[in-house]
PDB file of C-alpha atoms in Angstrom:
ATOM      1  CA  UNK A1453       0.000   0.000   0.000  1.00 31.00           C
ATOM      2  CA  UNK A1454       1.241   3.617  -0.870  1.00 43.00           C
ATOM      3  CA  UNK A1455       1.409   5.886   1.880  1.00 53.00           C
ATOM      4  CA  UNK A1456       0.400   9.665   0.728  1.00 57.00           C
ATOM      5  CA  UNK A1457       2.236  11.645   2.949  1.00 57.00           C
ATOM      6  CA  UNK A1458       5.645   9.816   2.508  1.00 58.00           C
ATOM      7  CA  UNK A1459       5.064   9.787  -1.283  1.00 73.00           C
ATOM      8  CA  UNK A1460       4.132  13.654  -1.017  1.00 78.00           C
ATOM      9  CA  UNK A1461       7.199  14.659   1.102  1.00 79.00           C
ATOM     10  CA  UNK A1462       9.457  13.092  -1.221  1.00 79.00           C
ATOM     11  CA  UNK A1463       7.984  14.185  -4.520  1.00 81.00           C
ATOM     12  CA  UNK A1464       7.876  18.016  -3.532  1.00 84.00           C
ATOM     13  CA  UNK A1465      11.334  18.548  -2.215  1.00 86.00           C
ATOM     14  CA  UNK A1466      13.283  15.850  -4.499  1.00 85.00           C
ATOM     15  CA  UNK A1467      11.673  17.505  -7.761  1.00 87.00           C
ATOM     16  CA  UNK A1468      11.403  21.894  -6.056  1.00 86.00           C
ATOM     17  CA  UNK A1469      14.926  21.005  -3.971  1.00 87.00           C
ATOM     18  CA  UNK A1470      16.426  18.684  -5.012  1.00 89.00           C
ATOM     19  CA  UNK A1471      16.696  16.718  -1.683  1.00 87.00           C
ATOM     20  CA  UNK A1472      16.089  13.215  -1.276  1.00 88.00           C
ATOM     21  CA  UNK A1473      14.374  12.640   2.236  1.00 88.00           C
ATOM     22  CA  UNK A1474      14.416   8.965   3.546  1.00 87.00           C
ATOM     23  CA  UNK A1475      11.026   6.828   3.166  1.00 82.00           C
ATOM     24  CA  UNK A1476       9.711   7.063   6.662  1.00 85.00           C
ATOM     25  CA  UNK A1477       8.632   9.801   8.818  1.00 87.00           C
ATOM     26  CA  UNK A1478      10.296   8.690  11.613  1.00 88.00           C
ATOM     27  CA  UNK A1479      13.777   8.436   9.637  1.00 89.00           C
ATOM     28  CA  UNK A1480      12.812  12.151   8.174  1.00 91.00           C
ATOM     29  CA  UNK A1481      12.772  13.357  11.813  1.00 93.00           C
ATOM     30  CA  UNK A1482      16.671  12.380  11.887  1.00 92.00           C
ATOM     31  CA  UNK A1483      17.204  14.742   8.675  1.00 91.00           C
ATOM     32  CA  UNK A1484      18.818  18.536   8.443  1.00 92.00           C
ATOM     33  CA  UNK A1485      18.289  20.294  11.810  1.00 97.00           C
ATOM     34  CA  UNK A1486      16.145  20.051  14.812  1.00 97.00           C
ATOM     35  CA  UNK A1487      13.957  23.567  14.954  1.00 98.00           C
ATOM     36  CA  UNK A1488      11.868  24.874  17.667  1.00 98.00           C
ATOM     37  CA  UNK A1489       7.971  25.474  17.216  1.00 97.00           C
ATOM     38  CA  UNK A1490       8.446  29.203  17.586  1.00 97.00           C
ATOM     39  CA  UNK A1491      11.082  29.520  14.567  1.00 98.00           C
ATOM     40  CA  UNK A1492       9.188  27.844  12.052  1.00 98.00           C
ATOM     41  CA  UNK A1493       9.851  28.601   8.656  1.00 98.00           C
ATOM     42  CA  UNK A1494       8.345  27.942   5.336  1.00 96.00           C
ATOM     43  CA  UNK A1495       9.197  24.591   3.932  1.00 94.00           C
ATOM     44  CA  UNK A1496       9.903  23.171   7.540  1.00 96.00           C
ATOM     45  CA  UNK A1497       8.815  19.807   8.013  1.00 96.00           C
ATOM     46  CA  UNK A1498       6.503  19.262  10.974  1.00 97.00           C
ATOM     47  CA  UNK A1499       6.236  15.926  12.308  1.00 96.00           C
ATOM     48  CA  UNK A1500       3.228  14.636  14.640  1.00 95.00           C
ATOM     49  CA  UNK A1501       1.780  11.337  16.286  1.00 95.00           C
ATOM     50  CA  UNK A1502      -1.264  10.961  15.470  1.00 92.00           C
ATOM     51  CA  UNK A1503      -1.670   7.660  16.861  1.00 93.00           C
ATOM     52  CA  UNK A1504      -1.472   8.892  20.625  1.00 90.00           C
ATOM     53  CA  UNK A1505       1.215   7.177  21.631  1.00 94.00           C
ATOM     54  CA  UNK A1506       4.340   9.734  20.426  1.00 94.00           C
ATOM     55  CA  UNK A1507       6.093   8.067  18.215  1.00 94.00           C
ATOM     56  CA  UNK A1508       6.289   9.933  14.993  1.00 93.00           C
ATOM     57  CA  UNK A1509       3.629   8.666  12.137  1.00 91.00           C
ATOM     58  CA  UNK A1510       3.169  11.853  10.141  1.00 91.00           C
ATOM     59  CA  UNK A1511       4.836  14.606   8.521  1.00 93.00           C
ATOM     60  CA  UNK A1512       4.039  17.672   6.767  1.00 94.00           C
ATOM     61  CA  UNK A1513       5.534  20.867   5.623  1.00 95.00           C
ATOM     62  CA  UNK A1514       5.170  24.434   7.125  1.00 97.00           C
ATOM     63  CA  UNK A1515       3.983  26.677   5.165  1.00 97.00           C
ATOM     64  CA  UNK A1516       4.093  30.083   7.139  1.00 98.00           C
ATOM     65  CA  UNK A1517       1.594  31.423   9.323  1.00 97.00           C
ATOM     66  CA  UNK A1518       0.884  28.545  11.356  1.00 97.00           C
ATOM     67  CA  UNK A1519      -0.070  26.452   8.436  1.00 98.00           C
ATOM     68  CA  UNK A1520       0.835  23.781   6.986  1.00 97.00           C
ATOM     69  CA  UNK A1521       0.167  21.046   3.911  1.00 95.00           C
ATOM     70  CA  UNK A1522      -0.169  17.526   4.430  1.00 92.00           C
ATOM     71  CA  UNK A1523      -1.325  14.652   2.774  1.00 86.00           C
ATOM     72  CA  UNK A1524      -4.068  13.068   5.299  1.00 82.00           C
ATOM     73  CA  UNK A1525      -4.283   9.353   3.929  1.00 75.00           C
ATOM     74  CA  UNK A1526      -4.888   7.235   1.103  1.00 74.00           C
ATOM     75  CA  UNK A1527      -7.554   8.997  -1.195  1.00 76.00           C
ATOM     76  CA  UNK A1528      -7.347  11.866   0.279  1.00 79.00           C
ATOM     77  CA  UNK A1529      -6.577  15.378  -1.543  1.00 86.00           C
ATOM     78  CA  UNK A1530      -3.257  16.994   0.195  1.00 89.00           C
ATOM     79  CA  UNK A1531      -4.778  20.142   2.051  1.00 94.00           C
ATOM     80  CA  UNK A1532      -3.563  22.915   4.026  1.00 96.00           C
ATOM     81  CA  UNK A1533      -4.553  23.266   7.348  1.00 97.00           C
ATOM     82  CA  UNK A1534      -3.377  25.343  10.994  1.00 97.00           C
ATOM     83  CA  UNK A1535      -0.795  23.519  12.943  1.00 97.00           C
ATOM     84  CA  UNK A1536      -2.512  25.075  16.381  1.00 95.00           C
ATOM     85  CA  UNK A1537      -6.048  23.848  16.016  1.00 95.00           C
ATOM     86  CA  UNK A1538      -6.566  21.224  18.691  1.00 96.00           C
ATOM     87  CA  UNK A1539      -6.060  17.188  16.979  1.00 96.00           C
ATOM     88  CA  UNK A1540      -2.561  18.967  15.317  1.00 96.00           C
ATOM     89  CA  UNK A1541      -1.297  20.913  18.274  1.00 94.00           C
ATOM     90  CA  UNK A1542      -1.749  17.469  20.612  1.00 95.00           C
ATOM     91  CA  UNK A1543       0.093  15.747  17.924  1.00 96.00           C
ATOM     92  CA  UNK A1544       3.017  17.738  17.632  1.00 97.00           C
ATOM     93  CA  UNK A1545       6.581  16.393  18.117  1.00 97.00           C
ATOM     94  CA  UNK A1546       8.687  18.282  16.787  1.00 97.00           C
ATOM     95  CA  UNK A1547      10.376  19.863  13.544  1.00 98.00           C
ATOM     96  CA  UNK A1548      13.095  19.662  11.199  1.00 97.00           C
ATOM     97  CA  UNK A1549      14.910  22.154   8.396  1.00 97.00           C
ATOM     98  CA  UNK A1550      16.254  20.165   5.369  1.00 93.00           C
ATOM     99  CA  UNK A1551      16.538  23.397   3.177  1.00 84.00           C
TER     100      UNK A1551
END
């Protein structure tokens, strides 16, 4: 089975960056630099649990003001949403700078 976000990631900065990320989010969350919440930048990536037990099991990218595209899951459309409404800012962990 295909998994959206990891196929999304890698698409968008190995074609607009020329980066390749590794396959997983939790071996993104070991690539370029840690970066706090409050220094977010556009093209950050943001990575979350959203299985409740904190291990890492999604990623998207910032944006800029406090929003940020992800792909949700299998047939759904990527969307852009804000990284401090309530089911995203439980499921932060932390975030990353590859550029």
């Amino acid at each position: 089975m295909k998994n959206n976000e990891f196929d999304f990631l890698y698409y968008v900065y190995k074609n607009a960056a020329s980066i390749t990320l590794p396959r997983t989010s939790s071996a993104q969350y070991s690539a370029g630099v840690a970066v706090s919440r409050s220094n977010l930048k556009a093209g950050d990536l943001i990575f979350s649990s959203t299985d409740g037990t904190g291990n890492i099991t999604h990623v998207a990218i910032y944006v800029g003001d406090g929003q940020m595209i992800h792909a949700p899951r299998n047939g759904k459309n990527v969307e852009k949403v804000s990284i401090n409404n309530s089911y995203w800012n439980k499921a932060y962990v932390g975030a990353r700078r590859v550029l």
